[in-house]
Amino acid sequence: MQWTKFPAPVRILLLFFLLSSSLFLYASEPLSRDLDSNWQFRIVTLKVFPDDQPDGDQPQGNPPIPTAALGQWHKAQVPGVVQTDLLANHLIPEPFYQDNESRLQWIGESDWEYQNSFNLDAAALAHDHLDLVFDGLDTFADVALNNHLLLHSDNMFRRWRVPAKQFLHAGNNTLQITFHSPITKMLPYVKSLPYILPAISSINGGNEEGIPTAPYTRKAPYQYGWDWGPRFVTEGIWRPVHLETWDGLRIENFHIHQQSITRDLAKLTAELEIEAASPATVSVAFTHNELGGKPVNDGSTTVQLDPGVNRVSLPIRITSPKLWYPLGYGAQDRYHFSAAVRTGKTTAAHADLNTGLRSVELRRQPDQWGISFEFVINGIPVFAKGADMIPYDSFPSRVTPQQRRKILEDARDAHMNMVREWGGGLYEPDDFYETADELGIMVWQEFMFGGDMIPGDVAFQQNVRQEAIDQIKRLREHPSIVVWCGNNEVETGWLHWGDREEFRSNQPYGVSQQVWQDYLLMFADILKTAVHEYTDPVPYTPSSPSANFVEPPDQDHAGDMHYWAVWHALAPPSDYLTVNPRFMSEYGFQSFPEMRTIRSFAKPEDMDIRSVVMQAHQKNHGGNERILTYMLREYREPKDFPSFVYLSQVQQAEVIKLGAEHLRRMRPRTMGSLYWQLNDCWPVASWASVDYYGRWKALQYYARRFYDDVLVSPYAHDGKVDIYVVSDKLQPLMGRIHVRLLDFSGNQLFDKTQDVRVPAASSASYLTLDEKNLFSDPSNTDRDKDFLVVDLEIVGQHASRNTLYFDVTHNLDLPPRPKIESHITKSSTGYTLMLKSSELARSVCISFGDLDTHLSDNYFDLLPGETVTVQVESPATLDQLQGSMKLLSITDAYASQRTHY
């Protein structure tokens, strides 16, 4: 066809049409299409046949899996991993049931193939760019499109974008991903190295031929096994897959850099990364609004784009901004920001984000106790109250946003204002951090290094640097993230752990020095620089625990501390009172989950702490026996296995209460209490206060009391009792302390009140009692029959109650099996349960069998003659609740003679 054959008017119209079409294609906004459906999977290579396990047959009722069936295509769920796909296709038994874990290790040692077919029409192919985007591939994967190799992935935590247009065609397209076992992939490489790095998996067991591969693999460390979690080495498409189409440009990233935040003025910079296919002139406009408010125009700028990535910025000022505060310190106000890139009058691309405005500082300043370690938000020093978090599940892709929200709401309901996202797990999805923003829960965010020493090759370092950039850019708009931490316990492990000492003694000095230099390069340079460059001014700390290289870690005068003498060293709980850290970021004590959770993985014949199944669901070596050892010190012998379970929870709660209240009393010397741990990744005996199914243990109910914003806390020492009041309130309080000494039948032996003025954000002792005066009556010398009750009223309203016993529970002459009167009625919001006893009933546990219930309180001391009212929410009927309710106190759990548990 000759252009000149057309008349001039026709040529003009054709030219106008072509130009308009080009402008339309250039200006059309990028589109994203999910590719999460129509996946199937099959085995590629089988390391160990599932019916050829060294420990014998498959579990009863689960026949051996035919190898041929594994080689056939089966339906797959994306996002997902191969273990959950095998389970959904009934090819393996429930991984968490009994000791099935040991029978399913072949899965992580095999290679697997995933395949998806999708259609494209000519309109989609007409776009200039079609990119495949993988939000998460676990871990070593070869990606092919229509038999063309696109990508070798080697990092579970990175996002991968691959230009794919040249390999796509109209009609059906096939995407194939082959996952290589991270164990068999890395084992030959690790064997070839001159030395093998010390690793957590060496401590927790489950090494491959005695050689740990986890330190060399960018994969969630906990999946190799931990002292609370099983070993399930996953593979699969664990995060969503997209096909993104775009033409002249796309927005790679949108960021609001918070340069300076005060109550009077927020100085911000809107930063936009635009990828352009060719030179172009565009206008970029920014707006913001309070959530739910009217948009405010922040201005626009005209930019000449060059091919590649272009960076555009515009200063924004907000006067009298509404700031984001942690829970208990103010509102969680947030803003919505928008950016629009226009070619002419057409929007070529746009981006939106929500963020909260706050200043954040990790204050480390010399003081009379050493060097401080405290978080300062909007100029306010915040005492961090909370717990450490592990991943929600061994198979993280099956965790729902509702489950993530519930755990954070559980934290909020226990007055926690911080969670520590532990470095041996994974970076949570966006909705986790959005919920934390909403609830006012600060996040201590760690990079995913759980305790292993790290390799020092350049490829590994570059891989981690890009991982850090990906994750920082994804998460940096969340005001809840108040610190980035390089790792969990790698620094203290190198200096203090036996396997590291053995490594240093067995290797030439130069090797040890090189390993330490590799550590410093990663955690004092690469990650620190990434945080400063991409999320300034959020602070960075190199490890937990760490004193920022000023001192060795785990000192009580600098940095944060992990304290494990109580539990691991079998030290008495009272040893908590001897440590005065600047910030306690780990301390913990184990218990069993409730019986309903135990029945989900065990049969009646398994209900013994020494059974194969109970040992399989206890990953801390000797943990069940350690719980019992402490129990026989602090309590008495339980009468049966359910009583052992109950006492284990009470014991855990009382031990952590002792530590938590001590840390809060030490304010401002100590400015943080994070106990280990909030949640579980499977049903197990562990340090968690909320079990795998979201059921509160006794510790979670206790935490709601000992983390309350106002706490009265008696402290017995040296023949005296100091009555402390701890307040996180930002205003002074006027109140009254009421102290009573009662015997276990409710007779009052001592009574005293004192008015107090409590300063804002403070801890102090307001009353000291001499035990000689408490027990001055010659007829009252039995300290094993009396206890102290301390109440605090603020402006006439009850604010806090605490009790103090003068000996360990084992030695107390508690009333045997106190009779508790109960009355449950229907209420407007559910049910009301009223309890009363004529004698002291300690640590009363209310349970309703297998019925789902939510209780306003549980595991409390029921004082003689007092009525306690508990609100019960449940879909069950009144008759069902009445028929299933059981009440248990400490002496109900004691054995009259030796039993098995």
Short mmCIF file of C-alpha atoms in Angstrom, two decimals, residues 335-766:
data_model
loop_
_atom_site.label_atom_id
_atom_site.label_comp_id
_atom_site.label_asym_id
_atom_site.label_seq_id
_atom_site.Cartn_x
_atom_site.Cartn_y
_atom_site.Cartn_z
CA TYR A 335 -3.15 9.88 55.64
CA HIS A 336 -3.85 8.81 52.10
CA PHE A 337 -1.44 10.04 49.41
CA SER A 338 -1.93 9.85 45.64
CA ALA A 339 0.38 10.38 42.69
CA ALA A 340 -0.78 10.73 39.09
CA VAL A 341 1.43 10.76 35.99
CA ARG A 342 -0.23 12.42 33.02
CA THR A 343 0.57 12.71 29.35
CA GLY A 344 -1.51 15.64 28.25
CA LYS A 345 -4.88 15.29 29.93
CA THR A 346 -4.72 11.51 30.17
CA THR A 347 -3.55 9.66 33.25
CA ALA A 348 -0.79 7.29 32.18
CA ALA A 349 -0.24 5.80 35.64
CA HIS A 350 -1.21 6.44 39.22
CA ALA A 351 -0.27 5.17 42.65
CA ASP A 352 -1.81 5.38 46.11
CA LEU A 353 -0.59 4.68 49.60
CA ASN A 354 -1.63 5.08 53.22
CA THR A 355 0.82 6.07 55.92
CA GLY A 356 0.92 7.52 59.38
CA LEU A 357 3.05 10.52 60.28
CA ARG A 358 5.28 10.11 63.32
CA SER A 359 8.81 10.79 64.43
CA VAL A 360 10.72 7.76 65.64
CA GLU A 361 13.98 7.45 67.53
CA LEU A 362 15.82 4.59 69.19
CA ARG A 363 17.45 6.62 71.93
CA ARG A 364 20.84 5.40 73.11
CA GLN A 365 22.25 8.01 75.47
CA PRO A 366 24.63 7.76 78.43
CA ASP A 367 22.86 7.92 81.81
CA GLN A 368 23.43 6.82 85.40
CA TRP A 369 22.80 3.17 84.50
CA GLY A 370 24.91 2.97 81.35
CA ILE A 371 23.49 3.63 77.88
CA SER A 372 19.73 3.92 77.42
CA PHE A 373 17.72 1.83 74.98
CA GLU A 374 14.25 3.29 74.49
CA PHE A 375 11.86 4.05 71.68
CA VAL A 376 10.76 7.66 71.44
CA ILE A 377 7.69 8.27 69.29
CA ASN A 378 6.66 11.86 68.57
CA GLY A 379 8.99 12.95 71.35
CA ILE A 380 7.45 10.59 73.93
CA PRO A 381 9.55 7.82 75.51
CA VAL A 382 7.43 4.66 75.20
CA PHE A 383 7.73 1.65 77.47
CA ALA A 384 7.40 -1.24 75.02
CA LYS A 385 5.01 -3.94 76.27
CA GLY A 386 4.56 -7.01 74.15
CA ALA A 387 5.86 -10.29 72.89
CA ASP A 388 7.96 -11.86 70.18
CA MET A 389 6.18 -13.32 67.17
CA ILE A 390 7.01 -16.33 65.04
CA PRO A 391 5.32 -17.26 61.73
CA TYR A 392 1.67 -18.22 62.06
CA ASP A 393 2.06 -21.60 60.36
CA SER A 394 4.68 -24.03 59.10
CA PHE A 395 2.96 -23.51 55.75
CA PRO A 396 2.57 -19.71 55.66
CA SER A 397 0.58 -19.44 52.45
CA ARG A 398 -2.49 -20.94 54.10
CA VAL A 399 -2.68 -18.25 56.78
CA THR A 400 -5.59 -15.88 56.17
CA PRO A 401 -5.71 -12.12 56.77
CA GLN A 402 -8.33 -12.84 59.44
CA GLN A 403 -5.89 -15.06 61.33
CA ARG A 404 -3.16 -12.45 61.19
CA ARG A 405 -5.59 -9.80 62.41
CA LYS A 406 -6.82 -11.95 65.28
CA ILE A 407 -3.35 -12.44 66.77
CA LEU A 408 -2.67 -8.71 66.60
CA GLU A 409 -6.06 -8.01 68.17
CA ASP A 410 -5.15 -10.51 70.89
CA ALA A 411 -1.99 -8.47 71.46
CA ARG A 412 -3.99 -5.25 71.62
CA ASP A 413 -6.51 -6.79 74.02
CA ALA A 414 -3.62 -7.66 76.34
CA HIS A 415 -2.46 -4.01 76.27
CA MET A 416 0.58 -4.82 74.14
CA ASN A 417 1.99 -1.96 72.12
CA MET A 418 4.86 -3.81 70.41
CA VAL A 419 5.52 -7.13 68.72
CA ARG A 420 8.93 -8.29 67.60
CA GLU A 421 8.91 -9.90 64.16
CA TRP A 422 11.59 -12.46 64.86
CA GLY A 423 14.42 -12.97 62.37
CA GLY A 424 14.13 -16.74 62.00
CA GLY A 425 10.79 -16.54 60.22
CA LEU A 426 9.58 -14.51 57.26
CA TYR A 427 8.42 -11.04 56.29
CA GLU A 428 4.66 -10.97 56.79
CA PRO A 429 2.21 -9.85 54.05
CA ASP A 430 1.06 -6.25 53.79
CA ASP A 431 -2.19 -6.82 55.70
CA PHE A 432 -0.26 -7.72 58.86
CA TYR A 433 1.42 -4.32 58.94
CA GLU A 434 -1.77 -2.51 57.91
CA THR A 435 -3.49 -4.06 60.92
CA ALA A 436 -0.59 -3.08 63.17
CA ASP A 437 -0.88 0.49 61.85
CA GLU A 438 -4.59 0.50 62.61
CA LEU A 439 -4.24 -0.95 66.11
CA GLY A 440 -1.26 1.13 67.16
CA ILE A 441 1.06 -1.83 67.66
CA MET A 442 4.71 -1.01 67.05
CA VAL A 443 6.69 -3.59 65.07
CA TRP A 444 10.30 -4.44 65.77
CA GLN A 445 11.14 -5.80 62.32
CA GLU A 446 14.07 -8.11 61.82
CA PHE A 447 15.77 -9.22 58.64
CA MET A 448 15.50 -12.96 58.20
CA PHE A 449 18.59 -14.29 59.90
CA GLY A 450 17.68 -16.57 62.80
CA GLY A 451 21.03 -17.42 64.38
CA ASP A 452 23.27 -18.97 61.72
CA MET A 453 26.62 -17.51 60.82
CA ILE A 454 26.57 -16.29 57.23
CA PRO A 455 28.69 -16.88 54.12
CA GLY A 456 30.78 -14.01 52.81
CA ASP A 457 30.72 -14.49 49.06
CA VAL A 458 29.75 -11.49 46.96
CA ALA A 459 26.81 -13.25 45.30
CA PHE A 460 25.24 -13.99 48.68
CA GLN A 461 25.78 -10.43 49.87
CA GLN A 462 24.28 -8.93 46.72
CA ASN A 463 21.32 -11.29 46.96
CA VAL A 464 20.64 -10.22 50.55
CA ARG A 465 21.05 -6.55 49.71
CA GLN A 466 18.39 -6.80 47.00
CA GLU A 467 16.14 -8.75 49.37
CA ALA A 468 16.49 -5.95 51.90
CA ILE A 469 15.70 -3.28 49.31
CA ASP A 470 12.63 -5.21 48.13
CA GLN A 471 11.28 -5.62 51.65
CA ILE A 472 12.12 -2.12 52.88
CA LYS A 473 10.41 -0.55 49.86
CA ARG A 474 7.37 -2.76 50.36
CA LEU A 475 7.03 -1.98 54.06
CA ARG A 476 8.41 1.50 54.61
CA GLU A 477 5.07 3.33 54.55
CA HIS A 478 3.91 1.56 57.69
CA PRO A 479 4.24 3.80 60.75
CA SER A 480 4.09 0.73 62.97
CA ILE A 481 7.62 -0.32 61.96
CA VAL A 482 9.79 1.57 64.42
CA VAL A 483 13.09 -0.29 64.01
CA TRP A 484 14.84 -2.59 61.56
CA CYS A 485 17.08 -5.17 63.20
CA GLY A 486 19.79 -7.06 61.35
CA ASN A 487 19.27 -10.49 62.85
CA ASN A 488 18.26 -12.66 65.78
CA GLU A 489 21.08 -13.78 68.09
CA VAL A 490 23.84 -14.16 65.49
CA GLU A 491 26.11 -11.76 67.36
CA THR A 492 25.55 -13.23 70.82
CA GLY A 493 25.72 -16.74 69.37
CA TRP A 494 29.16 -16.09 67.89
CA LEU A 495 30.46 -14.86 71.24
CA HIS A 496 28.65 -17.17 73.68
CA TRP A 497 27.32 -20.40 72.14
CA GLY A 498 29.19 -23.67 72.49
CA ASP A 499 29.07 -24.68 68.83
CA ARG A 500 30.61 -21.32 67.83
CA GLU A 501 33.34 -21.71 70.44
CA GLU A 502 34.05 -25.17 69.08
CA PHE A 503 34.20 -23.79 65.54
CA ARG A 504 36.68 -21.10 66.56
CA SER A 505 38.87 -23.60 68.39
CA ASN A 506 38.88 -26.05 65.46
CA GLN A 507 39.55 -23.51 62.70
CA PRO A 508 42.66 -21.44 61.98
CA TYR A 509 42.55 -17.97 63.46
CA GLY A 510 42.29 -16.45 60.00
CA VAL A 511 39.10 -18.40 59.27
CA SER A 512 37.42 -17.20 62.47
CA GLN A 513 38.44 -13.65 61.72
CA GLN A 514 37.04 -13.92 58.19
CA VAL A 515 33.70 -15.26 59.46
CA TRP A 516 33.44 -12.32 61.88
CA GLN A 517 34.40 -9.84 59.18
CA ASP A 518 31.71 -11.33 56.92
CA TYR A 519 29.28 -10.75 59.77
CA LEU A 520 30.34 -7.13 60.20
CA LEU A 521 30.12 -6.42 56.49
CA MET A 522 26.56 -7.73 56.32
CA PHE A 523 25.12 -6.33 59.55
CA ALA A 524 27.19 -3.22 60.19
CA ASP A 525 27.36 -2.11 56.57
CA ILE A 526 25.13 -3.69 53.91
CA LEU A 527 21.86 -3.85 55.85
CA LYS A 528 22.52 -0.72 57.86
CA THR A 529 23.18 1.21 54.65
CA ALA A 530 20.03 -0.17 53.02
CA VAL A 531 17.89 0.95 55.96
CA HIS A 532 19.45 4.42 55.98
CA GLU A 533 19.12 4.82 52.22
CA TYR A 534 15.59 3.57 51.76
CA THR A 535 13.68 4.17 55.01
CA ASP A 536 15.46 6.96 56.88
CA PRO A 537 14.76 8.07 59.63
CA VAL A 538 13.62 4.67 60.95
CA PRO A 539 16.48 3.40 63.15
CA TYR A 540 18.58 0.28 62.68
CA THR A 541 20.15 -2.03 65.24
CA PRO A 542 22.52 -4.76 64.07
CA SER A 543 21.24 -7.70 66.09
CA SER A 544 19.04 -8.74 68.98
CA PRO A 545 20.51 -8.74 71.51
CA SER A 546 23.14 -6.12 70.74
CA ALA A 547 24.77 -3.07 72.29
CA ASN A 548 25.57 -1.71 68.83
CA PHE A 549 29.18 -2.98 69.09
CA VAL A 550 29.90 -0.61 72.00
CA GLU A 551 29.81 -3.56 74.42
CA PRO A 552 29.36 -7.32 74.03
CA PRO A 553 25.67 -8.26 73.76
CA ASP A 554 23.45 -9.28 76.68
CA GLN A 555 24.71 -6.67 79.11
CA ASP A 556 22.34 -5.08 81.60
CA HIS A 557 23.74 -1.58 81.11
CA ALA A 558 23.64 -1.28 77.30
CA GLY A 559 21.53 -2.60 74.45
CA ASP A 560 18.73 -5.14 74.64
CA MET A 561 18.90 -8.46 76.46
CA HIS A 562 17.76 -12.06 75.94
CA TYR A 563 17.58 -13.72 79.34
CA TRP A 564 17.25 -17.52 79.43
CA ALA A 565 18.76 -18.65 82.74
CA VAL A 566 15.17 -19.16 83.85
CA TRP A 567 14.11 -22.14 81.75
CA HIS A 568 17.23 -23.26 79.86
CA ALA A 569 19.53 -23.24 82.91
CA LEU A 570 16.75 -24.31 85.32
CA ALA A 571 17.33 -21.15 87.38
CA PRO A 572 14.53 -20.30 89.82
CA PRO A 573 11.97 -17.77 88.53
CA SER A 574 13.08 -15.37 91.25
CA ASP A 575 16.30 -14.87 89.30
CA TYR A 576 14.32 -12.53 87.06
CA LEU A 577 14.49 -10.08 89.94
CA THR A 578 18.29 -9.98 89.76
CA VAL A 579 18.60 -8.66 86.20
CA ASN A 580 18.01 -5.03 85.27
CA PRO A 581 18.32 -4.73 81.49
CA ARG A 582 17.85 -1.56 79.50
CA PHE A 583 15.35 -3.43 77.29
CA MET A 584 14.33 -7.08 77.59
CA SER A 585 13.55 -8.41 74.13
CA GLU A 586 13.38 -12.14 75.02
CA TYR A 587 12.55 -14.15 78.11
CA GLY A 588 10.14 -17.03 78.34
CA PHE A 589 8.76 -20.17 79.90
CA GLN A 590 6.95 -23.12 78.36
CA SER A 591 3.53 -24.67 78.84
CA PHE A 592 1.24 -27.08 77.05
CA PRO A 593 -1.74 -25.89 75.01
CA GLU A 594 -5.22 -26.74 76.26
CA MET A 595 -6.61 -30.27 75.97
CA ARG A 596 -8.77 -29.47 72.96
CA THR A 597 -5.65 -28.48 71.04
CA ILE A 598 -3.77 -31.56 72.22
CA ARG A 599 -6.60 -33.81 71.09
CA SER A 600 -6.20 -32.37 67.57
CA PHE A 601 -2.87 -34.20 67.20
CA ALA A 602 -2.92 -36.98 69.80
CA LYS A 603 -4.90 -40.08 70.68
CA PRO A 604 -5.89 -40.95 74.27
CA GLU A 605 -3.01 -43.40 74.52
CA ASP A 606 -0.61 -40.55 73.65
CA MET A 607 -1.57 -38.48 76.71
CA ASP A 608 1.73 -38.89 78.52
CA ILE A 609 4.57 -36.36 78.49
CA ARG A 610 7.02 -39.17 77.68
CA SER A 611 5.04 -40.70 74.81
CA VAL A 612 6.43 -40.63 71.29
CA VAL A 613 3.74 -38.19 70.19
CA MET A 614 4.18 -35.77 73.10
CA GLN A 615 7.93 -35.81 72.56
CA ALA A 616 7.36 -35.16 68.85
CA HIS A 617 5.30 -32.09 69.77
CA GLN A 618 7.98 -30.79 72.13
CA LYS A 619 10.88 -29.45 70.11
CA ASN A 620 13.01 -28.14 72.97
CA HIS A 621 15.13 -31.10 74.03
CA GLY A 622 13.97 -32.24 77.45
CA GLY A 623 11.28 -29.56 77.53
CA ASN A 624 8.47 -31.72 78.92
CA GLU A 625 10.71 -32.93 81.72
CA ARG A 626 11.84 -29.34 82.38
CA ILE A 627 8.21 -28.22 82.78
CA LEU A 628 7.69 -31.04 85.26
CA THR A 629 10.90 -30.27 87.15
CA TYR A 630 9.82 -26.68 87.71
CA MET A 631 6.28 -27.82 88.52
CA LEU A 632 7.38 -30.10 91.31
CA ARG A 633 9.43 -27.21 92.74
CA GLU A 634 6.73 -24.58 92.52
CA TYR A 635 3.53 -26.65 92.82
CA ARG A 636 2.65 -30.19 93.72
CA GLU A 637 2.29 -33.34 91.73
CA PRO A 638 -0.63 -33.21 89.27
CA LYS A 639 -3.21 -35.95 89.55
CA ASP A 640 -3.43 -36.73 85.80
CA PHE A 641 -2.40 -35.51 82.37
CA PRO A 642 -5.13 -32.81 82.01
CA SER A 643 -4.13 -31.50 85.44
CA PHE A 644 -0.50 -31.40 84.33
CA VAL A 645 -1.57 -29.38 81.28
CA TYR A 646 -3.54 -26.94 83.45
CA LEU A 647 -0.72 -26.52 85.99
CA SER A 648 1.80 -26.00 83.19
CA GLN A 649 -0.21 -23.02 81.97
CA VAL A 650 -0.62 -21.54 85.45
CA GLN A 651 3.08 -22.01 86.10
CA GLN A 652 4.05 -20.31 82.82
CA ALA A 653 1.76 -17.38 83.55
CA GLU A 654 3.03 -16.89 87.10
CA VAL A 655 6.68 -17.08 86.04
CA ILE A 656 6.32 -14.53 83.25
CA LYS A 657 4.19 -12.30 85.50
CA LEU A 658 7.07 -12.21 87.97
CA GLY A 659 9.49 -11.11 85.25
CA ALA A 660 7.18 -8.69 83.47
CA GLU A 661 6.17 -6.81 86.63
CA HIS A 662 9.81 -6.53 87.67
CA LEU A 663 10.71 -5.03 84.29
CA ARG A 664 7.85 -2.55 84.49
CA ARG A 665 8.80 -1.55 88.01
CA MET A 666 12.32 -0.78 86.73
CA ARG A 667 11.08 2.01 84.47
CA PRO A 668 12.86 4.25 83.28
CA ARG A 669 16.02 2.17 83.67
CA THR A 670 14.27 -0.60 81.74
CA MET A 671 12.10 0.53 78.85
CA GLY A 672 10.85 -2.67 77.27
CA SER A 673 9.41 -6.09 78.07
CA LEU A 674 8.90 -8.50 75.17
CA TYR A 675 8.32 -12.05 76.34
CA TRP A 676 8.90 -15.09 74.17
CA GLN A 677 6.47 -15.79 72.50
CA LEU A 678 3.01 -14.68 71.43
CA ASN A 679 1.95 -17.39 68.96
CA ASP A 680 2.62 -20.88 67.58
CA CYS A 681 3.12 -22.24 64.06
CA TRP A 682 1.62 -25.67 64.89
CA PRO A 683 0.01 -27.38 67.90
CA VAL A 684 2.89 -27.88 70.35
CA ALA A 685 4.16 -27.46 73.88
CA SER A 686 5.94 -24.13 73.65
CA TRP A 687 6.54 -20.67 75.08
CA ALA A 688 3.45 -19.20 73.32
CA SER A 689 0.66 -17.42 75.17
CA VAL A 690 -1.81 -18.03 72.31
CA ASP A 691 -1.78 -21.50 70.79
CA TYR A 692 -1.86 -22.51 67.13
CA TYR A 693 -5.65 -22.40 66.98
CA GLY A 694 -5.81 -18.94 68.54
CA ARG A 695 -6.84 -20.18 71.97
CA TRP A 696 -5.61 -18.12 74.88
CA LYS A 697 -3.42 -19.82 77.42
CA ALA A 698 -3.33 -18.60 81.01
CA LEU A 699 -0.38 -16.35 80.16
CA GLN A 700 -2.42 -14.27 77.73
CA TYR A 701 -5.02 -13.55 80.40
CA TYR A 702 -2.26 -12.71 82.87
CA ALA A 703 -0.62 -10.42 80.29
CA ARG A 704 -3.84 -8.44 80.01
CA ARG A 705 -3.43 -7.69 83.70
CA PHE A 706 0.33 -7.20 84.06
CA TYR A 707 0.52 -5.09 80.86
CA ASP A 708 -2.41 -2.84 81.79
CA ASP A 709 -1.63 0.86 81.48
CA VAL A 710 -1.89 1.26 85.26
CA LEU A 711 -0.50 -1.51 87.45
CA VAL A 712 -0.22 -1.95 91.21
CA SER A 713 2.63 -4.34 91.94
CA PRO A 714 3.76 -5.55 95.38
CA TYR A 715 7.42 -6.55 95.65
CA ALA A 716 8.61 -8.63 98.60
CA HIS A 717 12.28 -8.50 99.56
CA ASP A 718 14.45 -8.45 102.66
CA GLY A 719 11.51 -8.88 105.04
CA LYS A 720 9.60 -5.98 103.51
CA VAL A 721 6.90 -5.44 100.89
CA ASP A 722 7.12 -2.40 98.61
CA ILE A 723 3.89 -1.40 96.93
CA TYR A 724 4.63 0.01 93.49
CA VAL A 725 2.34 1.83 91.10
CA VAL A 726 3.38 1.80 87.44
CA SER A 727 1.64 4.15 85.03
CA ASP A 728 2.01 4.49 81.27
CA LYS A 729 -0.50 7.32 81.25
CA LEU A 730 0.68 10.68 79.96
CA GLN A 731 -1.22 12.53 82.68
CA PRO A 732 -0.68 12.41 86.46
CA LEU A 733 -3.18 10.33 88.41
CA MET A 734 -4.74 10.74 91.85
CA GLY A 735 -5.53 7.46 93.51
CA ARG A 736 -5.72 5.32 96.62
CA ILE A 737 -3.90 2.11 97.52
CA HIS A 738 -5.80 -0.38 99.67
CA VAL A 739 -3.79 -3.24 101.24
CA ARG A 740 -5.35 -6.18 103.07
CA LEU A 741 -3.86 -9.27 104.65
CA LEU A 742 -6.34 -12.14 104.47
CA ASP A 743 -6.25 -15.77 105.43
CA PHE A 744 -7.49 -18.33 102.93
CA SER A 745 -10.95 -18.30 104.52
CA GLY A 746 -11.29 -14.55 104.03
CA ASN A 747 -10.63 -13.32 107.56
CA GLN A 748 -9.01 -9.88 107.49
CA LEU A 749 -5.79 -9.68 109.48
CA PHE A 750 -4.42 -6.32 108.35
CA ASP A 751 -5.89 -3.30 106.56
CA LYS A 752 -4.29 -0.08 105.34
CA THR A 753 -5.09 2.62 102.77
CA GLN A 754 -2.96 5.40 101.40
CA ASP A 755 -3.67 8.19 98.96
CA VAL A 756 -1.15 8.56 96.16
CA ARG A 757 -0.31 11.02 93.41
CA VAL A 758 1.16 9.14 90.47
CA PRO A 759 3.22 11.19 87.99
CA ALA A 760 2.79 10.65 84.26
CA ALA A 761 4.76 7.78 82.73
CA SER A 762 6.33 6.63 85.97
CA SER A 763 7.09 3.80 88.35
CA ALA A 764 7.64 4.24 92.07
CA SER A 765 7.07 2.62 95.44
CA TYR A 766 4.41 4.45 97.47
#
